[in-house]
Amino acid sequence: MGTDSYTVNHWNEATHAHEPSILTIEQNFTFDALGFLVLPRLLGPAELSACRDSGGGLGDLCSEAGAVGRYVRELCGDGFRQDGPARHVPAAAAGGYDEASLPLTGGAHTLDWAYINLAGWNGRNADGSPLPRAGGAWEEVRIRQCQGLVVAIALTDSAEGKGPLVVVPSSHKSGLPAPPLPSSSRFAERPALAAGDVLLCAASTLHGVCPQGDGGELLVVDFISRAARPQEPPDPQDEQPLPEWAEELGEAEQTVLAGGDSRRLLLSDGTTTWLTSADDADAAQRASSALEFEGRDDHAERWAFDTQGFLLVEGVMDDHWVDAALAGIDANLDRLVYRGAGDKGGDVTLADIPGAPTISGTARPDLKGLFQLPAPHDEPFLKMLAHPAVIGRLNWMIGPGYKVTQSTALCHVKGSSGQMLHAGNANPTSVGKHYEMVNGRVHTRSGINVAWQLADVGPDDGGFVVVPGSHKSCYPLPHSVRTCNERAPLRHIPMRRGSVLFFLGGTVCHGAYRWEAESPRRTALFTYGHDGRHPFAWPSSKL
């Protein structure tokens, strides 16, 4: 019989180059299918002795050029980090795992340490520079990355079925939470390891250290990719104080301004909001599935958001609130800044865009810092900051623990330029562009833009356009669509005064037509996103 002759190459986003895999084709296939792999006899007696040493021996082995680290780099990418201290498991360690449910982590619960293996596109030049506005060459590439990796080093031998490490093969790609698994479960395996073997396990594979008293001795080390969130909470000294102007705000508003610096999470049922501890395991960092949401009838909203990448909610603001917000803007027009007046290369904010007649125009006036407007003009915007209608939806879109990072009023006048389309899943080599729905939960690193509409937007007025479904697109954005010359996939969204638009700011492809209405555009735009201080966790139905 013949032998396989294909090679495996993966795209390295850090170096912008194809790199041949250091794993064999059999090892690549095994890891992708099962979620773990044993590298037999990778370490010799001297290296095992270094692992036991309290000095820097383990660090040398796990560096990018080390015997273990080179495999971690292969799976986690450049810039990987150790996540927490190494755990030593003595050969005599024991626990009551014979019949009890195994304390496993991973599976669909570990959304933030995902296993990614997909076809993507490189949209940069050979020297690593971005493509110009006029477009350029794209090439299809293969991206694989473990955002989390567990490395188990066998210090002594362990027999089949006796080892302290339990894995559930193929669970790294499961879309459903696992049921409780006892030690006798046919799904759970205890791989046999000889001294010097190294087991590589994706963090999203169900796994756990569950010693039975007669297994081998292990050293277990966790690693994460440079883009992943660490499991360890930040040191208190890293926390940033709130700005002085926010000290008199309510607790809900302060929590949203603090984000991961806060020790609290803001929850909502859509009508009221309340606070809970950020360490409350029942609150978690992901909204529960619509099927488990205690009968709340928001299934249609979740479906629309997952399908299209945006959601329009009408009737959130009453006329008095809208009028107060408009008055606040009109009283501060002397604070306007104009975007797009200069040439900034590939900047999507340019006013005069060559080859884009439908969006080119004059510079666009914006009013920034809405929360810091002089009183009472700030009040209608502070009311928006942590409004239950927003918090309740953000919590199932990206999970609580986020912070607000932008507060800008769009004040465009007739002839103000639009924006080239941007964001979208045009380059999946950027982990931050991914979007997935797993068992009814959204998994994305994109922030959410929340646009409060203070004036009606008609079908011919211009303004916001979007490509529905582009948060799941498999192809790069064509330049003709980016410049709004090819309009087939574009959708302009008419909106009523008092409505609120939610959209995936980093993941769904969006932009704007030139403003054509006689009356000025009036939209308050906020951005909410996670700052990486809290790892995602699987929620209960309490949220």
XYZ file of C-alpha atoms in Angstrom:
543
model
C 0.000 0.000 0.000
C 1.106 3.569 -0.648
C 1.961 6.157 1.960
C 0.451 9.584 2.488
C 2.498 12.379 1.003
C 0.577 15.508 1.947
C 2.045 18.111 4.283
C 0.328 20.284 6.869
C 1.042 24.026 6.893
C -0.580 26.575 9.179
C -0.740 30.333 8.924
C 1.233 32.226 11.560
C -0.569 35.538 12.119
C 2.394 36.959 14.044
C 4.929 36.402 11.269
C 2.485 36.482 8.312
C 3.936 33.298 6.907
C 3.011 29.702 6.217
C 4.824 27.373 8.586
C 5.135 23.596 8.211
C 3.794 21.690 11.179
C 6.302 20.017 13.492
C 3.690 17.330 14.164
C 3.401 14.375 11.809
C 0.288 14.056 9.669
C -0.872 11.282 11.996
C -0.365 13.467 15.067
C -2.173 16.392 13.457
C -5.090 14.160 12.529
C -5.240 12.627 16.011
C -5.162 15.923 17.877
C -7.801 17.485 15.626
C -10.116 14.478 15.988
C -9.666 13.614 19.668
C -8.607 16.899 21.225
C -5.485 15.423 22.829
C -2.254 13.744 21.812
C 0.507 11.798 23.554
C 4.104 12.533 22.519
C 5.962 9.381 23.603
C 9.320 9.661 25.386
C 9.693 13.328 24.514
C 11.764 14.008 27.643
C 14.779 12.123 28.947
C 15.965 11.569 32.545
C 17.871 14.877 32.696
C 14.847 16.842 31.505
C 12.551 15.061 33.950
C 14.969 15.943 36.703
C 14.768 19.577 35.572
C 10.969 19.389 35.837
C 11.280 18.364 39.489
C 13.782 21.114 40.194
C 12.311 24.262 41.751
C 14.678 26.364 39.625
C 14.126 27.429 36.038
C 14.340 24.021 34.404
C 10.643 23.781 33.619
C 10.633 27.316 32.256
C 13.444 26.470 29.862
C 11.616 23.367 28.648
C 8.433 25.384 28.093
C 10.036 28.335 26.327
C 9.253 28.759 22.630
C 12.451 26.948 21.676
C 12.245 24.359 24.479
C 11.473 20.676 24.046
C 7.905 21.192 25.275
C 7.436 24.845 24.356
C 7.943 24.277 20.654
C 4.832 22.080 20.666
C 2.920 24.631 22.712
C 3.860 27.264 20.138
C 2.688 24.934 17.383
C -0.772 24.714 18.937
C -1.173 28.062 20.747
C 0.815 30.307 18.410
C 3.485 32.929 19.006
C 3.335 34.775 22.284
C 1.691 31.972 24.272
C 1.726 32.342 28.058
C 1.698 30.040 31.047
C -1.630 30.435 32.815
C -1.152 29.850 36.536
C 1.403 27.769 38.425
C 2.368 24.220 37.487
C 0.503 21.524 39.436
C 2.360 18.538 40.821
C 0.322 15.325 41.154
C 2.093 12.760 43.407
C 1.876 9.097 42.481
C 0.137 8.345 45.779
C -2.492 11.070 45.385
C -6.043 9.819 45.718
C -9.588 11.115 45.540
C -13.092 9.671 45.707
C -13.681 9.413 41.992
C -14.639 5.758 41.632
C -18.385 6.303 41.446
C -18.781 10.044 41.972
C -19.171 12.520 39.140
C -15.762 13.473 37.778
C -14.757 17.141 38.290
C -14.038 17.842 34.633
C -13.489 21.166 32.893
C -13.644 21.969 29.195
C -16.200 20.974 26.611
C -18.845 23.487 25.613
C -18.354 25.153 29.013
C -14.931 26.532 28.076
C -15.906 29.055 25.436
C -12.984 31.342 26.075
C -10.274 28.725 25.404
C -11.635 27.467 22.142
C -10.028 25.156 19.603
C -9.982 26.833 16.182
C -9.213 25.016 12.951
C -10.590 26.681 9.855
C -9.863 28.082 6.428
C -9.297 31.835 6.432
C -7.814 34.553 4.310
C -4.617 36.530 4.537
C -5.374 40.097 3.549
C -1.951 41.622 4.057
C 0.976 42.196 1.762
C 4.040 39.989 1.878
C 5.856 42.491 4.093
C 3.021 42.397 6.637
C 1.609 45.833 5.757
C -2.182 46.232 5.458
C -3.816 46.227 2.059
C -4.432 49.696 0.566
C -7.938 51.098 0.215
C -7.912 50.051 -3.433
C -7.748 46.400 -2.406
C -5.095 43.860 -3.210
C -4.260 40.188 -3.204
C -5.869 37.720 -0.824
C -4.776 34.151 -0.273
C -6.604 31.321 1.427
C -4.754 30.064 4.489
C -5.279 27.437 7.167
C -5.559 28.686 10.733
C -5.294 26.400 13.730
C -5.012 27.620 17.267
C -5.673 26.287 20.728
C -6.578 29.298 22.808
C -5.928 27.075 25.806
C -3.670 24.013 26.133
C -3.074 21.627 29.029
C 0.360 19.956 29.113
C 0.774 16.880 31.305
C 4.337 15.648 31.773
C 4.623 12.054 33.027
C 7.338 11.875 35.680
C 6.746 8.147 36.294
C 4.909 5.330 34.535
C 1.157 4.824 34.834
C -0.821 1.862 33.510
C -3.836 2.040 31.201
C -6.909 3.040 33.189
C -4.853 4.013 36.250
C -3.429 7.421 35.334
C -4.532 10.490 37.281
C -5.483 12.469 34.157
C -8.963 11.899 32.700
C -9.887 13.009 29.173
C -13.096 12.713 27.154
C -12.063 12.221 23.508
C -13.552 14.571 20.885
C -15.340 16.759 23.435
C -13.377 19.828 22.269
C -15.851 20.188 19.408
C -19.020 19.391 21.297
C -21.798 21.971 21.057
C -23.715 20.789 24.133
C -22.920 20.707 27.853
C -21.874 17.242 29.037
C -23.968 15.303 31.565
C -22.313 14.268 34.856
C -19.730 11.587 34.085
C -18.725 9.042 36.767
C -15.284 7.462 36.767
C -16.778 4.315 35.247
C -18.205 6.215 32.262
C -17.321 4.701 28.905
C -16.706 8.218 27.574
C -13.904 8.983 30.037
C -10.385 7.661 29.436
C -7.276 7.551 31.614
C -4.409 7.407 29.084
C -1.425 5.211 29.922
C 1.741 7.297 30.164
C 5.368 6.271 30.495
C 7.970 8.451 32.205
C 8.996 11.134 29.716
C 5.718 11.106 27.797
C 4.021 14.464 27.280
C 0.260 14.664 26.790
C -1.085 17.721 24.988
C -4.770 18.397 25.636
C -6.873 21.240 24.245
C -8.371 23.190 27.140
C -11.747 22.835 25.450
C -11.486 19.040 25.698
C -13.255 17.758 28.801
C -10.441 16.860 31.171
C -9.545 16.714 34.826
C -6.899 15.566 37.279
C -8.686 12.804 39.183
C -6.070 10.560 40.911
C -7.148 7.192 42.312
C -4.143 6.424 44.482
C -2.178 4.008 42.297
C -1.497 6.131 39.218
C 1.702 7.739 38.028
C 3.270 11.038 38.979
C 2.412 14.050 36.806
C 3.327 17.683 36.323
C 0.422 19.634 34.774
C 0.890 23.082 33.231
C -1.755 25.310 31.589
C -0.984 27.579 28.643
C -3.056 30.128 26.741
C -2.626 31.940 23.447
C -1.661 35.598 23.444
C -5.295 36.557 22.693
C -6.915 34.419 25.414
C -8.047 35.624 28.824
C -6.103 34.310 31.818
C -7.845 32.230 34.449
C -6.173 34.115 37.266
C -7.907 37.383 38.322
C -5.904 40.593 37.958
C -3.929 41.998 40.841
C -5.799 44.741 42.707
C -3.069 47.252 41.923
C -3.861 46.865 38.215
C -7.357 48.258 38.655
C -7.973 51.687 37.181
C -9.954 54.250 39.211
C -13.147 55.694 37.778
C -12.878 59.197 36.321
C -13.739 61.992 38.711
C -16.945 62.888 36.859
C -18.316 59.355 37.471
C -17.975 59.380 41.258
C -21.527 60.683 41.799
C -23.181 58.165 39.470
C -25.233 55.202 40.624
C -23.754 51.760 41.225
C -25.140 50.362 37.987
C -23.537 53.089 35.875
C -20.238 52.819 37.733
C -20.163 49.055 37.157
C -20.574 49.467 33.399
C -17.877 52.142 33.318
C -15.468 49.949 35.320
C -15.936 46.718 33.362
C -13.451 44.069 34.483
C -12.091 46.403 37.155
C -15.367 46.057 39.017
C -15.905 43.240 41.491
C -19.555 43.202 40.488
C -21.680 42.239 37.495
C -24.786 44.080 36.347
C -27.727 41.809 35.589
C -31.152 42.633 34.199
C -34.468 41.075 33.264
C -35.095 43.846 30.731
C -37.170 45.870 33.180
C -34.926 46.343 36.198
C -31.223 45.910 36.910
C -29.396 44.501 39.930
C -25.822 43.793 40.969
C -24.131 40.568 41.949
C -20.564 39.594 42.805
C -18.221 38.962 39.875
C -17.180 35.796 41.721
C -20.748 34.475 41.860
C -20.561 31.187 39.958
C -24.322 31.204 39.422
C -24.215 34.529 37.593
C -21.431 33.531 35.183
C -20.246 35.328 32.077
C -22.593 33.983 29.456
C -26.338 34.315 29.134
C -28.300 31.106 29.363
C -29.871 29.443 26.366
C -33.176 30.821 25.171
C -34.627 27.384 25.856
C -33.707 27.738 29.527
C -34.524 31.391 29.993
C -37.465 30.845 32.363
C -40.086 31.363 29.705
C -39.026 34.832 28.582
C -40.242 35.431 25.060
C -37.050 36.750 23.499
C -36.478 33.793 21.165
C -37.216 35.917 18.088
C -34.686 38.574 19.112
C -31.966 35.994 19.712
C -32.693 34.341 16.384
C -32.595 37.684 14.537
C -29.331 38.734 16.179
C -27.631 35.398 15.513
C -28.903 35.293 11.920
C -28.192 38.866 10.860
C -25.593 40.189 13.311
C -27.738 43.137 14.398
C -31.007 43.799 16.223
C -33.402 46.769 16.072
C -35.599 47.369 19.119
C -38.309 50.013 18.801
C -40.046 52.149 21.383
C -37.323 52.210 24.038
C -37.367 56.015 24.527
C -40.378 58.245 25.125
C -40.728 61.702 23.536
C -39.661 63.593 26.665
C -36.403 61.598 26.873
C -35.680 62.038 23.160
C -36.348 65.774 23.333
C -33.984 66.141 26.313
C -31.218 64.298 24.426
C -31.713 66.504 21.355
C -31.587 69.616 23.509
C -28.361 68.371 25.093
C -26.745 67.996 21.674
C -28.005 71.320 20.329
C -26.652 73.130 23.385
C -23.147 71.791 22.776
C -22.638 72.135 19.049
C -19.570 74.247 19.758
C -17.879 71.012 20.898
C -18.241 69.244 17.553
C -15.240 67.522 15.970
C -15.053 66.783 12.253
C -13.893 63.385 11.056
C -12.585 62.627 7.604
C -11.073 66.003 6.810
C -7.561 64.663 6.180
C -5.968 61.759 4.344
C -5.204 58.918 6.734
C -4.302 56.159 4.316
C -6.654 53.244 4.810
C -8.788 54.996 7.425
C -12.480 54.200 6.883
C -13.372 57.657 8.258
C -12.087 59.516 5.191
C -14.600 61.966 3.737
C -13.351 61.994 0.144
C -12.913 58.374 -0.903
C -11.571 57.768 -4.418
C -13.871 55.529 -6.422
C -16.693 55.730 -3.879
C -19.145 58.385 -5.097
C -22.118 57.155 -3.029
C -20.343 57.665 0.285
C -17.875 60.504 -0.381
C -18.830 63.922 0.973
C -17.837 66.556 3.477
C -16.294 65.892 6.885
C -18.667 64.385 9.447
C -19.465 66.322 12.658
C -19.477 64.260 15.875
C -20.021 65.214 19.509
C -17.826 63.121 21.790
C -17.911 62.544 25.556
C -21.688 62.580 26.040
C -21.403 61.489 29.674
C -19.231 64.494 30.433
C -21.425 67.210 28.959
C -22.232 69.972 31.446
C -25.350 69.310 33.529
C -28.178 68.945 32.795
C -27.213 68.042 29.210
C -25.487 64.825 30.318
C -28.574 63.421 32.064
C -30.428 61.878 29.068
C -27.232 60.099 27.993
C -26.352 58.812 31.463
C -29.863 57.365 31.514
C -28.898 55.319 28.450
C -25.651 54.011 29.966
C -27.096 51.166 32.072
C -30.708 51.104 30.935
C -32.401 47.723 31.589
C -33.448 47.370 27.940
C -29.767 47.545 26.949
C -28.244 45.570 29.834
C -30.740 42.723 29.487
C -29.821 42.245 25.844
C -26.089 42.817 26.172
C -25.987 40.070 28.800
C -27.141 37.436 26.324
C -25.161 38.951 23.466
C -21.714 39.078 25.122
C -22.272 38.265 28.812
C -21.947 40.678 31.764
C -18.641 42.131 32.905
C -18.267 44.476 29.902
C -17.528 48.190 30.010
C -18.549 51.119 27.844
C -15.705 52.495 25.739
C -17.380 55.083 23.488
C -20.075 57.746 23.848
C -20.499 59.822 20.703
C -23.383 61.663 19.055
C -23.442 61.459 15.244
C -24.508 64.923 14.093
C -24.116 64.640 10.324
C -25.653 67.230 8.030
C -26.743 66.987 4.411
C -23.683 66.024 2.359
C -21.677 64.604 5.258
C -19.722 61.600 4.012
C -20.520 58.030 4.853
C -18.018 55.337 5.761
C -16.443 52.547 3.816
C -17.644 49.181 5.048
C -15.428 47.803 7.784
C -15.252 45.055 10.403
C -16.900 41.824 9.285
C -15.389 38.371 9.080
C -13.201 39.431 6.146
C -10.020 38.131 7.733
C -10.581 35.170 10.079
C -6.851 35.110 10.848
C -7.815 37.664 13.482
C -9.240 35.715 16.399
C -11.119 38.851 17.448
C -13.317 38.562 14.350
C -14.837 35.207 15.206
C -18.486 34.664 16.065
C -20.107 31.419 17.109
C -23.402 30.352 18.616
C -22.862 27.281 20.806
C -25.907 25.697 22.450
C -27.778 28.979 22.390
C -24.835 31.037 23.701
C -22.972 33.667 21.738
C -19.171 33.359 21.695
C -17.406 36.394 20.263
C -14.709 38.882 21.144
C -16.513 41.616 19.256
C -17.843 44.583 21.137
C -21.466 45.604 20.721
C -22.318 49.005 19.286
C -25.565 50.426 20.666
C -27.083 53.241 18.599
C -29.903 55.287 20.154
C -31.995 56.899 17.405
C -33.039 60.457 18.267
C -34.622 61.220 14.879
C -36.395 59.184 12.228
C -34.214 57.731 9.475
C -36.048 57.218 6.186
C -35.113 54.851 3.338
C -33.456 57.629 1.292
C -31.814 59.543 4.145
C -28.489 57.686 4.172
C -26.600 56.603 7.266
C -26.114 53.105 8.648
C -25.762 50.176 6.227
C -24.935 46.577 7.037
C -24.305 43.255 5.325
C -26.587 40.817 7.193
C -24.858 37.564 8.072
C -21.358 38.886 7.385
C -20.356 37.963 10.964
C -20.340 34.376 9.649
C -18.913 35.074 6.195
C -16.269 32.728 4.787
C -14.852 35.100 2.144
C -13.027 38.431 2.307
C -14.956 41.635 1.650
C -14.797 42.624 -2.043
C -13.556 46.147 -2.631
C -16.650 47.011 -4.689
C -18.837 46.201 -1.689
C -16.494 47.953 0.716
C -16.923 51.194 -1.223
C -20.722 50.668 -1.497
C -20.563 50.566 -5.304
C -21.895 47.001 -5.372
C -25.059 47.192 -3.297
C -26.513 43.711 -3.713
C -25.508 42.476 -0.219
C -26.011 45.861 1.511
C -29.040 46.728 3.583
C -29.901 50.265 4.644
C -31.902 50.195 7.883
C -34.692 52.792 8.278
C -35.250 53.551 11.973
C -37.802 55.390 14.060
C -37.087 58.009 16.678
C -36.782 56.365 20.098
C -35.525 52.991 18.813
C -32.210 51.326 19.665
C -29.966 49.401 17.243
C -27.534 46.742 18.511
C -24.842 45.400 16.174
C -21.576 43.469 16.383
C -19.078 46.286 16.019
C -16.061 44.124 15.225
C -17.698 41.191 13.481
C -20.589 42.240 11.241
C -19.615 44.264 8.170
C -21.096 47.766 8.400
C -20.606 51.316 7.212
C -22.705 54.299 6.148
C -24.090 56.034 3.082
C -23.593 59.773 2.679
C -26.200 61.704 4.698
C -28.840 62.946 2.234
C -31.652 64.215 4.476
C -32.344 67.914 4.946
C -32.591 67.445 8.722
C -29.367 66.513 10.581
C -28.592 62.998 11.711
C -29.019 62.512 15.453
C -27.739 59.223 16.884
C -26.081 58.530 20.250
C -23.562 55.725 19.723
C -22.072 53.687 22.579
C -19.705 50.709 22.428
C -19.671 47.970 25.080
C -17.002 45.283 25.238
C -14.962 43.049 27.510
C -11.520 44.141 28.634
C -10.101 40.662 29.313
C -10.091 40.764 33.113
C -12.765 38.108 33.712
C -12.690 34.707 31.980
C -15.929 33.532 30.456
C -17.786 30.856 32.394
C -20.836 28.741 31.762
C -23.994 30.261 33.247
C -26.889 28.958 35.246
C -30.455 29.873 34.364
C -30.427 32.625 37.009
C -29.154 35.279 34.622
